[in-house]
Amino acid sequence: MRTTVGIIGAGPAGLLLARLLHRAGIDSVVLESRDRAYVERRQRAGILEQGTADVLRAVGAGERMDREGLRHDGIELRFARRRHRVDFPALTGGRSVMVYAQTEVCKDLIALQLKEGGPLLFEAEALGVEGAENERPRVRFRYEGVEDVLECDYVVGCDGYWGVARKAVPASLSRAYERTYPFGWLGILADVPPSHDELVYARHDRGFALLSMRSPSVSRLYLQVPDGTDAGEWDDEEIWAELERRFETADGWQLRRGPVTQKSVTPMRSFVHEPMRHGRLFLAGDAAHIVPPTGAKGLNLAVGDVITFARALTHQQETGSAGLLDAYSETCLRRVWQAERFSYDMTTLLHRAPGATAFEDRLQLARLERIAASRAAETDLAEGYTGFPLH
């Protein structure tokens, strides 16, 4: 099998890249190790930055998002039983975010790819990337029980942290930067309308809590828990009681309860692999970087990566210049590190570390009070949350 761009992974990054390339007249093949049903139901991110929503519209994948997604013009910060709303459009020149689950993004992009795009092979397991330093790199894969080879001009690894793409970068050339946090998120899905019309980020002495949603009738809520916590250790009544404690306000705000339909624990870590390119192999999304979910940056960073690659390859095809492709890693990493910084800042602002001192608690409150009192500090948060430039 032969193509211009071999894409490993049919998450939102790989699927969007295939769509961008298709619209630019560049052929691709997408290899996905899981079946279609798995890809369309795995729960991941749910917040789309302004730039992500805009590019989905631009490639023809925004119709259902605009119909069913929830535009949010701000978030609420809670601390010391107080409430402070951050108004995104007022602080960023009109930018906002969209609540629309990754599963739905994947459904929309899969439907478009199967209807209009190049081959999208489910249950096609990538086994390795060979010859990245050469002009014809190859992806070995297994499909329908038979090993095969995909010959490409370029390979883009959108196959996540555990995928094969990053392993093809020689260890002697790789640099990894990592931080593991001593806590995680116990998350639930509940069949109950959200208790607030925007996301609520709560800092509490007992730990962080987040009120989010998947739709007008389904709530998504999170509690900070110790690293290694088993979701089964918490029964539903304990979860709701703890959420009520952490969201408590002086004005008597009430949390709505409902049946819990899903329960899981998400670990928290930061990770960056440099470089994001080796020869004709390009890394994108979780294959190259991971952020804690506090800043809602993971999916959006992956989108930025594939937009950068698609622009660079289109430029090369149109002008013959490989300058933008050569700059891919440097270009992406500038945005990646800003998102890592923002996610780290949000995480340390709102989570209480095990063994935190009274001094550290007061510093957190001082940082939150600064955001509530300073338009400059508030603007920095709003600009980071709605998304860093894709240029």
mmCIF file of C-alpha atoms in Angstrom:
data_model
loop_
_atom_site.group_PDB
_atom_site.id
_atom_site.type_symbol
_atom_site.label_atom_id
_atom_site.label_comp_id
_atom_site.label_asym_id
_atom_site.label_seq_id
_atom_site.Cartn_x
_atom_site.Cartn_y
_atom_site.Cartn_z
ATOM 1 C CA MET A 1 0.000 0.000 0.000
ATOM 2 C CA ARG A 2 1.304 3.457 -0.909
ATOM 3 C CA THR A 3 0.262 6.974 0.128
ATOM 4 C CA THR A 4 1.664 10.451 0.675
ATOM 5 C CA VAL A 5 0.946 10.672 4.416
ATOM 6 C CA GLY A 6 0.565 7.667 6.667
ATOM 7 C CA ILE A 7 -1.402 8.602 9.784
ATOM 8 C CA ILE A 8 -1.198 6.341 12.830
ATOM 9 C CA GLY A 9 -4.220 6.745 15.077
ATOM 10 C CA ALA A 10 -7.848 7.745 14.448
ATOM 11 C CA GLY A 11 -8.404 9.972 17.427
ATOM 12 C CA PRO A 12 -9.427 13.572 16.786
ATOM 13 C CA ALA A 13 -5.880 14.541 15.734
ATOM 14 C CA GLY A 14 -5.428 11.811 13.129
ATOM 15 C CA LEU A 15 -8.954 12.207 11.782
ATOM 16 C CA LEU A 16 -8.702 15.994 11.534
ATOM 17 C CA LEU A 17 -5.324 15.734 9.809
ATOM 18 C CA ALA A 18 -6.785 13.365 7.224
ATOM 19 C CA ARG A 19 -9.597 15.851 6.629
ATOM 20 C CA LEU A 20 -7.232 18.814 6.300
ATOM 21 C CA LEU A 21 -5.056 16.903 3.836
ATOM 22 C CA HIS A 22 -8.058 15.742 1.821
ATOM 23 C CA ARG A 23 -9.243 19.318 1.382
ATOM 24 C CA ALA A 24 -5.731 20.278 0.276
ATOM 25 C CA GLY A 25 -5.692 17.506 -2.335
ATOM 26 C CA ILE A 26 -3.109 15.407 -0.483
ATOM 27 C CA ASP A 27 -3.808 11.687 -0.079
ATOM 28 C CA SER A 28 -3.449 9.818 3.202
ATOM 29 C CA VAL A 29 -4.197 6.500 4.880
ATOM 30 C CA VAL A 30 -5.300 6.310 8.519
ATOM 31 C CA LEU A 31 -4.443 3.224 10.589
ATOM 32 C CA GLU A 32 -6.373 2.718 13.844
ATOM 33 C CA SER A 33 -5.735 -0.257 16.115
ATOM 34 C CA ARG A 34 -9.206 -0.187 17.743
ATOM 35 C CA ASP A 35 -12.590 -0.825 16.181
ATOM 36 C CA ARG A 36 -14.914 1.989 15.162
ATOM 37 C CA ALA A 37 -17.292 1.495 18.090
ATOM 38 C CA TYR A 38 -14.440 1.912 20.585
ATOM 39 C CA VAL A 39 -13.180 5.117 18.969
ATOM 40 C CA GLU A 40 -16.677 6.587 18.948
ATOM 41 C CA ARG A 41 -17.396 5.873 22.614
ATOM 42 C CA ARG A 42 -14.122 6.454 24.501
ATOM 43 C CA GLN A 43 -14.629 9.357 26.890
ATOM 44 C CA ARG A 44 -11.967 12.049 26.751
ATOM 45 C CA ALA A 45 -11.912 15.837 26.543
ATOM 46 C CA GLY A 46 -15.005 17.946 26.234
ATOM 47 C CA ILE A 47 -13.819 21.568 25.883
ATOM 48 C CA LEU A 48 -12.956 22.959 22.449
ATOM 49 C CA GLU A 49 -11.002 26.199 22.226
ATOM 50 C CA GLN A 50 -12.140 28.925 19.878
ATOM 51 C CA GLY A 51 -9.508 27.930 17.296
ATOM 52 C CA THR A 52 -10.466 24.239 17.441
ATOM 53 C CA ALA A 53 -14.150 25.006 16.919
ATOM 54 C CA ASP A 54 -13.262 27.354 14.051
ATOM 55 C CA VAL A 55 -11.170 24.758 12.204
ATOM 56 C CA LEU A 56 -13.874 22.095 12.578
ATOM 57 C CA ARG A 57 -16.306 24.502 10.939
ATOM 58 C CA ALA A 58 -13.777 25.304 8.215
ATOM 59 C CA VAL A 59 -13.361 21.635 7.232
ATOM 60 C CA GLY A 60 -17.098 20.951 7.187
ATOM 61 C CA ALA A 61 -17.279 19.169 10.553
ATOM 62 C CA GLY A 62 -18.984 21.883 12.576
ATOM 63 C CA GLU A 63 -22.677 21.548 11.754
ATOM 64 C CA ARG A 64 -23.637 19.154 14.571
ATOM 65 C CA MET A 65 -21.217 20.828 16.958
ATOM 66 C CA ASP A 66 -22.951 24.166 16.434
ATOM 67 C CA ARG A 67 -26.366 22.538 16.775
ATOM 68 C CA GLU A 68 -25.725 20.353 19.827
ATOM 69 C CA GLY A 69 -22.630 21.844 21.468
ATOM 70 C CA LEU A 70 -22.787 24.374 24.268
ATOM 71 C CA ARG A 71 -20.987 27.672 23.740
ATOM 72 C CA HIS A 72 -19.491 28.946 26.990
ATOM 73 C CA ASP A 73 -18.475 32.551 27.442
ATOM 74 C CA GLY A 74 -16.796 32.079 30.802
ATOM 75 C CA ILE A 75 -16.004 29.955 33.831
ATOM 76 C CA GLU A 76 -16.634 30.421 37.517
ATOM 77 C CA LEU A 77 -13.870 30.254 40.120
ATOM 78 C CA ARG A 78 -14.850 29.330 43.671
ATOM 79 C CA PHE A 79 -12.714 29.790 46.739
ATOM 80 C CA ALA A 80 -13.344 30.659 50.402
ATOM 81 C CA ARG A 81 -17.083 30.144 49.693
ATOM 82 C CA ARG A 82 -16.933 33.006 47.184
ATOM 83 C CA ARG A 83 -17.818 33.005 43.471
ATOM 84 C CA HIS A 84 -16.036 34.889 40.702
ATOM 85 C CA ARG A 85 -16.967 34.683 37.016
ATOM 86 C CA VAL A 86 -14.306 35.119 34.320
ATOM 87 C CA ASP A 87 -15.927 36.685 31.227
ATOM 88 C CA PHE A 88 -14.030 35.364 28.198
ATOM 89 C CA PRO A 89 -15.389 37.562 25.369
ATOM 90 C CA ALA A 90 -14.952 40.749 27.399
ATOM 91 C CA LEU A 91 -11.310 39.894 28.111
ATOM 92 C CA THR A 92 -10.221 38.332 24.800
ATOM 93 C CA GLY A 93 -11.935 40.349 22.091
ATOM 94 C CA GLY A 94 -14.872 37.984 21.710
ATOM 95 C CA ARG A 95 -13.318 34.523 22.097
ATOM 96 C CA SER A 96 -15.198 31.681 23.796
ATOM 97 C CA VAL A 97 -15.071 27.876 24.133
ATOM 98 C CA MET A 98 -17.427 25.086 23.104
ATOM 99 C CA VAL A 99 -18.524 22.153 25.271
ATOM 100 C CA TYR A 100 -18.641 19.251 22.798
ATOM 101 C CA ALA A 101 -17.298 15.825 23.682
ATOM 102 C CA GLN A 102 -14.319 14.271 21.899
ATOM 103 C CA THR A 103 -16.471 11.246 21.121
ATOM 104 C CA GLU A 104 -18.788 13.475 19.098
ATOM 105 C CA VAL A 105 -15.877 15.142 17.273
ATOM 106 C CA CYS A 106 -14.626 11.689 16.297
ATOM 107 C CA LYS A 107 -18.068 10.587 15.083
ATOM 108 C CA ASP A 108 -18.344 13.653 12.858
ATOM 109 C CA LEU A 109 -14.851 13.291 11.397
ATOM 110 C CA ILE A 110 -15.182 9.523 10.872
ATOM 111 C CA ALA A 111 -18.403 10.013 8.943
ATOM 112 C CA LEU A 112 -16.744 12.599 6.688
ATOM 113 C CA GLN A 113 -13.637 10.493 6.142
ATOM 114 C CA LEU A 114 -15.597 7.388 5.191
ATOM 115 C CA LYS A 115 -17.808 9.399 2.864
ATOM 116 C CA GLU A 116 -15.256 11.625 1.149
ATOM 117 C CA GLY A 117 -11.699 10.893 2.287
ATOM 118 C CA GLY A 118 -9.004 8.294 1.816
ATOM 119 C CA PRO A 119 -8.743 4.869 3.451
ATOM 120 C CA LEU A 120 -9.537 4.685 7.175
ATOM 121 C CA LEU A 121 -8.679 1.207 8.456
ATOM 122 C CA PHE A 122 -10.025 0.190 11.854
ATOM 123 C CA GLU A 123 -8.463 -2.734 13.725
ATOM 124 C CA ALA A 124 -5.238 -2.045 11.823
ATOM 125 C CA GLU A 125 -2.476 -2.285 14.405
ATOM 126 C CA ALA A 126 0.692 -0.312 13.666
ATOM 127 C CA LEU A 127 3.679 -2.469 14.579
ATOM 128 C CA GLY A 128 6.511 -0.047 13.881
ATOM 129 C CA VAL A 129 7.841 2.835 11.826
ATOM 130 C CA GLU A 130 10.896 2.118 9.699
ATOM 131 C CA GLY A 131 13.211 4.326 7.667
ATOM 132 C CA ALA A 132 12.130 7.672 9.111
ATOM 133 C CA GLU A 133 15.467 9.106 7.993
ATOM 134 C CA ASN A 134 14.831 8.089 4.378
ATOM 135 C CA GLU A 135 12.621 9.589 1.672
ATOM 136 C CA ARG A 136 10.242 6.619 1.836
ATOM 137 C CA PRO A 137 9.425 5.764 5.451
ATOM 138 C CA ARG A 138 7.294 2.677 6.071
ATOM 139 C CA VAL A 139 4.694 1.698 8.646
ATOM 140 C CA ARG A 140 4.442 -2.004 9.360
ATOM 141 C CA PHE A 141 0.920 -2.940 10.431
ATOM 142 C CA ARG A 142 -1.357 -5.926 10.959
ATOM 143 C CA TYR A 143 -4.812 -5.871 9.365
ATOM 144 C CA GLU A 144 -7.318 -8.724 9.257
ATOM 145 C CA GLY A 145 -4.667 -11.044 10.655
ATOM 146 C CA VAL A 146 -2.115 -10.298 7.921
ATOM 147 C CA GLU A 147 1.014 -8.154 8.231
ATOM 148 C CA ASP A 148 1.393 -5.462 5.589
ATOM 149 C CA VAL A 149 3.468 -2.357 4.873
ATOM 150 C CA LEU A 150 2.289 1.198 4.222
ATOM 151 C CA GLU A 151 4.877 3.114 2.202
ATOM 152 C CA CYS A 152 4.680 6.889 2.645
ATOM 153 C CA ASP A 153 6.390 10.157 1.937
ATOM 154 C CA TYR A 154 5.649 11.214 5.525
ATOM 155 C CA VAL A 155 4.397 9.510 8.683
ATOM 156 C CA VAL A 156 2.443 11.343 11.382
ATOM 157 C CA GLY A 157 2.149 9.580 14.722
ATOM 158 C CA CYS A 158 -1.164 10.450 16.388
ATOM 159 C CA ASP A 159 -1.135 7.193 18.341
ATOM 160 C CA GLY A 160 -0.812 8.464 21.893
ATOM 161 C CA TYR A 161 1.748 8.053 24.632
ATOM 162 C CA TRP A 162 1.902 4.255 24.339
ATOM 163 C CA GLY A 163 1.995 4.138 20.536
ATOM 164 C CA VAL A 164 4.795 3.017 18.254
ATOM 165 C CA ALA A 165 5.566 6.362 16.591
ATOM 166 C CA ARG A 166 7.596 7.961 19.373
ATOM 167 C CA LYS A 167 9.569 4.728 19.821
ATOM 168 C CA ALA A 168 10.949 5.242 16.307
ATOM 169 C CA VAL A 169 12.825 8.355 17.441
ATOM 170 C CA PRO A 170 16.327 7.240 18.518
ATOM 171 C CA ALA A 171 16.847 7.489 22.263
ATOM 172 C CA SER A 172 20.082 9.387 21.649
ATOM 173 C CA LEU A 173 18.087 12.211 20.043
ATOM 174 C CA SER A 174 15.153 12.237 22.482
ATOM 175 C CA ARG A 175 14.620 14.475 25.479
ATOM 176 C CA ALA A 176 11.700 13.890 27.831
ATOM 177 C CA TYR A 177 10.347 16.354 30.392
ATOM 178 C CA GLU A 178 7.854 14.987 32.884
ATOM 179 C CA ARG A 179 6.021 15.723 36.109
ATOM 180 C CA THR A 180 3.675 13.331 37.924
ATOM 181 C CA TYR A 181 1.196 14.851 40.365
ATOM 182 C CA PRO A 182 0.393 13.199 43.729
ATOM 183 C CA PHE A 183 -3.343 13.288 43.069
ATOM 184 C CA GLY A 184 -5.898 12.378 40.412
ATOM 185 C CA TRP A 185 -9.487 13.141 39.433
ATOM 186 C CA LEU A 186 -12.400 10.945 40.447
ATOM 187 C CA GLY A 187 -14.863 11.680 37.657
ATOM 188 C CA ILE A 188 -18.533 10.824 37.322
ATOM 189 C CA LEU A 189 -21.167 11.111 34.627
ATOM 190 C CA ALA A 190 -24.640 11.692 36.077
ATOM 191 C CA ASP A 191 -28.074 11.846 34.484
ATOM 192 C CA VAL A 192 -28.956 15.233 35.904
ATOM 193 C CA PRO A 193 -29.007 18.717 34.350
ATOM 194 C CA PRO A 194 -25.883 20.730 35.209
ATOM 195 C CA SER A 195 -26.195 22.776 38.387
ATOM 196 C CA HIS A 196 -24.625 25.786 36.685
ATOM 197 C CA ASP A 197 -24.658 26.986 33.090
ATOM 198 C CA GLU A 198 -20.839 27.266 32.907
ATOM 199 C CA LEU A 199 -17.929 25.256 34.271
ATOM 200 C CA VAL A 200 -17.148 25.781 37.946
ATOM 201 C CA TYR A 201 -13.558 25.370 39.215
ATOM 202 C CA ALA A 202 -13.518 25.120 43.010
ATOM 203 C CA ARG A 203 -10.505 25.406 45.286
ATOM 204 C CA HIS A 204 -11.252 23.961 48.759
ATOM 205 C CA ASP A 205 -9.153 22.954 51.751
ATOM 206 C CA ARG A 206 -10.375 19.370 51.199
ATOM 207 C CA GLY A 207 -9.264 19.442 47.553
ATOM 208 C CA PHE A 208 -10.275 20.590 44.100
ATOM 209 C CA ALA A 209 -13.673 20.023 42.470
ATOM 210 C CA LEU A 210 -14.932 20.692 38.944
ATOM 211 C CA LEU A 211 -18.495 21.013 37.716
ATOM 212 C CA SER A 212 -18.755 20.363 33.988
ATOM 213 C CA MET A 213 -21.312 18.884 31.604
ATOM 214 C CA ARG A 214 -21.754 16.792 28.488
ATOM 215 C CA SER A 215 -25.194 18.098 27.512
ATOM 216 C CA PRO A 216 -28.139 20.044 28.999
ATOM 217 C CA SER A 217 -29.234 16.818 30.690
ATOM 218 C CA VAL A 218 -25.920 15.122 31.591
ATOM 219 C CA SER A 219 -23.467 16.429 34.211
ATOM 220 C CA ARG A 220 -19.748 15.649 34.381
ATOM 221 C CA LEU A 221 -18.181 16.257 37.810
ATOM 222 C CA TYR A 222 -14.749 15.671 39.287
ATOM 223 C CA LEU A 223 -13.137 15.447 42.724
ATOM 224 C CA GLN A 224 -9.440 15.630 43.552
ATOM 225 C CA VAL A 225 -8.422 12.318 45.148
ATOM 226 C CA PRO A 226 -5.062 10.816 46.199
ATOM 227 C CA ASP A 227 -2.987 9.253 43.426
ATOM 228 C CA GLY A 228 -3.782 5.562 43.070
ATOM 229 C CA THR A 229 -7.375 5.859 44.274
ATOM 230 C CA ASP A 230 -9.759 3.116 43.105
ATOM 231 C CA ALA A 231 -13.073 4.573 41.912
ATOM 232 C CA GLY A 232 -14.830 1.641 43.571
ATOM 233 C CA GLU A 233 -13.699 2.929 46.967
ATOM 234 C CA TRP A 234 -16.259 5.737 46.697
ATOM 235 C CA ASP A 235 -19.996 5.061 46.753
ATOM 236 C CA ASP A 236 -22.385 7.490 45.099
ATOM 237 C CA GLU A 237 -23.601 9.067 48.330
ATOM 238 C CA GLU A 238 -20.022 9.810 49.428
ATOM 239 C CA ILE A 239 -19.239 11.427 46.081
ATOM 240 C CA TRP A 240 -22.276 13.716 46.123
ATOM 241 C CA ALA A 241 -21.672 14.699 49.755
ATOM 242 C CA GLU A 242 -18.056 15.584 49.033
ATOM 243 C CA LEU A 243 -18.988 17.552 45.922
ATOM 244 C CA GLU A 244 -21.487 19.550 47.967
ATOM 245 C CA ARG A 245 -18.831 20.367 50.558
ATOM 246 C CA ARG A 246 -16.294 21.553 48.011
ATOM 247 C CA PHE A 247 -18.766 23.604 45.955
ATOM 248 C CA GLU A 248 -20.373 25.271 48.973
ATOM 249 C CA THR A 249 -20.901 29.026 48.700
ATOM 250 C CA ALA A 250 -21.999 31.756 51.100
ATOM 251 C CA ASP A 251 -25.066 32.532 48.965
ATOM 252 C CA GLY A 252 -26.702 29.114 49.395
ATOM 253 C CA TRP A 253 -26.057 27.716 45.890
ATOM 254 C CA GLN A 254 -27.345 24.119 45.558
ATOM 255 C CA LEU A 255 -25.858 21.132 43.712
ATOM 256 C CA ARG A 256 -28.342 18.948 41.827
ATOM 257 C CA ARG A 257 -28.012 15.214 42.348
ATOM 258 C CA GLY A 258 -28.871 12.411 39.957
ATOM 259 C CA PRO A 259 -28.099 8.781 39.031
ATOM 260 C CA VAL A 260 -24.370 8.145 38.477
ATOM 261 C CA THR A 261 -23.869 6.266 35.198
ATOM 262 C CA GLN A 262 -20.067 6.184 34.984
ATOM 263 C CA LYS A 263 -17.227 6.468 37.469
ATOM 264 C CA SER A 264 -13.453 6.513 36.860
ATOM 265 C CA VAL A 265 -10.168 7.964 38.102
ATOM 266 C CA THR A 266 -7.880 10.012 35.859
ATOM 267 C CA PRO A 267 -4.170 10.329 36.813
ATOM 268 C CA MET A 268 -2.500 13.735 36.508
ATOM 269 C CA ARG A 269 0.775 14.250 34.706
ATOM 270 C CA SER A 270 2.698 16.620 32.478
ATOM 271 C CA PHE A 271 4.945 15.287 29.706
ATOM 272 C CA VAL A 272 6.788 16.716 26.696
ATOM 273 C CA HIS A 273 8.952 14.844 24.200
ATOM 274 C CA GLU A 274 11.474 16.813 22.180
ATOM 275 C CA PRO A 275 11.906 16.907 19.267
ATOM 276 C CA MET A 276 8.473 16.354 17.718
ATOM 277 C CA ARG A 277 10.054 15.424 14.391
ATOM 278 C CA HIS A 278 12.641 12.881 13.281
ATOM 279 C CA GLY A 279 13.353 12.810 9.564
ATOM 280 C CA ARG A 280 10.007 12.262 7.870
ATOM 281 C CA LEU A 281 8.285 11.124 11.071
ATOM 282 C CA PHE A 282 6.201 13.779 12.853
ATOM 283 C CA LEU A 283 4.661 13.372 16.307
ATOM 284 C CA ALA A 284 1.323 14.949 17.210
ATOM 285 C CA GLY A 285 -0.925 15.022 20.256
ATOM 286 C CA ASP A 286 -0.331 12.669 23.180
ATOM 287 C CA ALA A 287 2.483 10.958 21.279
ATOM 288 C CA ALA A 288 4.504 14.099 21.975
ATOM 289 C CA HIS A 289 2.920 15.799 24.993
ATOM 290 C CA ILE A 290 0.445 15.310 27.831
ATOM 291 C CA VAL A 291 -1.091 17.951 30.079
ATOM 292 C CA PRO A 292 -3.115 17.587 33.274
ATOM 293 C CA PRO A 293 -6.799 18.079 32.407
ATOM 294 C CA THR A 294 -7.223 21.189 34.561
ATOM 295 C CA GLY A 295 -6.600 23.550 31.651
ATOM 296 C CA ALA A 296 -8.612 21.597 29.032
ATOM 297 C CA LYS A 297 -5.663 21.660 26.647
ATOM 298 C CA GLY A 298 -5.000 18.063 25.524
ATOM 299 C CA LEU A 299 -7.280 17.752 22.498
ATOM 300 C CA ASN A 300 -6.713 21.378 21.546
ATOM 301 C CA LEU A 301 -2.941 20.984 21.523
ATOM 302 C CA ALA A 302 -3.283 17.960 19.249
ATOM 303 C CA VAL A 303 -5.416 20.021 16.880
ATOM 304 C CA GLY A 304 -2.733 22.712 16.821
ATOM 305 C CA ASP A 305 -0.100 20.121 15.912
ATOM 306 C CA VAL A 306 -1.961 18.713 12.915
ATOM 307 C CA ILE A 307 -2.938 22.159 11.644
ATOM 308 C CA THR A 308 0.745 23.089 11.746
ATOM 309 C CA PHE A 309 1.715 19.939 9.837
ATOM 310 C CA ALA A 310 -1.028 20.320 7.224
ATOM 311 C CA ARG A 311 -0.094 23.949 6.583
ATOM 312 C CA ALA A 312 3.584 23.065 6.306
ATOM 313 C CA LEU A 313 3.028 20.182 3.888
ATOM 314 C CA THR A 314 0.616 22.214 1.764
ATOM 315 C CA HIS A 315 3.216 24.993 1.618
ATOM 316 C CA GLN A 316 5.858 22.495 0.515
ATOM 317 C CA GLN A 317 3.575 21.069 -2.176
ATOM 318 C CA GLU A 318 2.706 24.528 -3.495
ATOM 319 C CA THR A 319 6.124 26.215 -3.321
ATOM 320 C CA GLY A 320 8.688 23.426 -3.152
ATOM 321 C CA SER A 321 10.038 24.888 0.090
ATOM 322 C CA ALA A 322 10.452 22.564 3.070
ATOM 323 C CA GLY A 323 11.056 25.453 5.457
ATOM 324 C CA LEU A 324 7.802 25.088 7.370
ATOM 325 C CA LEU A 325 8.173 21.313 7.615
ATOM 326 C CA ASP A 326 11.705 21.741 8.924
ATOM 327 C CA ALA A 327 10.361 24.162 11.553
ATOM 328 C CA TYR A 328 7.483 21.859 12.606
ATOM 329 C CA SER A 329 8.915 20.775 15.947
ATOM 330 C CA GLU A 330 10.051 24.243 16.973
ATOM 331 C CA THR A 331 6.754 25.806 15.900
ATOM 332 C CA CYS A 332 4.626 23.286 17.793
ATOM 333 C CA LEU A 333 6.777 23.295 20.909
ATOM 334 C CA ARG A 334 6.392 27.045 21.407
ATOM 335 C CA ARG A 335 2.640 26.537 21.755
ATOM 336 C CA VAL A 336 3.014 23.262 23.657
ATOM 337 C CA TRP A 337 5.142 24.799 26.373
ATOM 338 C CA GLN A 338 2.746 27.714 26.813
ATOM 339 C CA ALA A 339 -0.090 25.214 27.245
ATOM 340 C CA GLU A 340 2.025 23.176 29.660
ATOM 341 C CA ARG A 341 2.684 26.334 31.659
ATOM 342 C CA PHE A 342 -1.000 27.278 31.690
ATOM 343 C CA SER A 343 -2.107 23.774 32.707
ATOM 344 C CA TYR A 344 0.517 23.657 35.464
ATOM 345 C CA ASP A 345 -0.556 27.074 36.733
ATOM 346 C CA MET A 346 -4.228 26.060 36.805
ATOM 347 C CA THR A 347 -3.395 22.782 38.532
ATOM 348 C CA THR A 348 -1.245 24.316 41.257
ATOM 349 C CA LEU A 349 -3.703 27.187 41.674
ATOM 350 C CA LEU A 350 -6.662 24.943 42.458
ATOM 351 C CA HIS A 351 -5.397 21.631 43.890
ATOM 352 C CA ARG A 352 -4.231 21.242 47.471
ATOM 353 C CA ALA A 353 -1.027 19.196 47.507
ATOM 354 C CA PRO A 354 -0.691 16.477 50.170
ATOM 355 C CA GLY A 355 0.980 17.988 53.208
ATOM 356 C CA ALA A 356 0.498 21.561 52.017
ATOM 357 C CA THR A 357 1.379 24.126 54.662
ATOM 358 C CA ALA A 358 -0.777 27.007 55.858
ATOM 359 C CA PHE A 359 1.592 29.342 53.993
ATOM 360 C CA GLU A 360 0.978 27.484 50.724
ATOM 361 C CA ASP A 361 -2.788 27.570 51.321
ATOM 362 C CA ARG A 362 -2.690 31.332 51.786
ATOM 363 C CA LEU A 363 -0.610 31.744 48.620
ATOM 364 C CA GLN A 364 -3.260 29.875 46.626
ATOM 365 C CA LEU A 365 -5.961 32.137 47.989
ATOM 366 C CA ALA A 366 -3.835 35.199 47.246
ATOM 367 C CA ARG A 367 -3.418 34.070 43.639
ATOM 368 C CA LEU A 368 -7.170 33.569 43.264
ATOM 369 C CA GLU A 369 -7.899 36.930 44.877
ATOM 370 C CA ARG A 370 -5.466 38.533 42.440
ATOM 371 C CA ILE A 371 -7.378 37.080 39.477
ATOM 372 C CA ALA A 372 -10.665 38.289 40.930
ATOM 373 C CA ALA A 373 -9.314 41.803 41.531
ATOM 374 C CA SER A 374 -6.993 42.384 38.559
ATOM 375 C CA ARG A 375 -8.191 42.644 34.965
ATOM 376 C CA ALA A 376 -4.644 41.911 33.778
ATOM 377 C CA ALA A 377 -4.455 38.655 35.767
ATOM 378 C CA GLU A 378 -7.966 37.713 34.707
ATOM 379 C CA THR A 379 -7.135 38.400 31.053
ATOM 380 C CA ASP A 380 -4.085 36.142 31.210
ATOM 381 C CA LEU A 381 -6.283 33.292 32.432
ATOM 382 C CA ALA A 382 -8.980 33.973 29.815
ATOM 383 C CA GLU A 383 -6.460 34.127 26.954
ATOM 384 C CA GLY A 384 -4.884 30.854 28.025
ATOM 385 C CA TYR A 385 -8.192 29.084 28.500
ATOM 386 C CA THR A 386 -9.710 30.106 25.158
ATOM 387 C CA GLY A 387 -6.529 29.100 23.344
ATOM 388 C CA PHE A 388 -3.084 30.216 22.274
ATOM 389 C CA PRO A 389 -2.586 31.315 18.639
ATOM 390 C CA LEU A 390 -2.297 28.566 16.040
ATOM 391 C CA HIS A 391 0.389 30.417 14.051
#
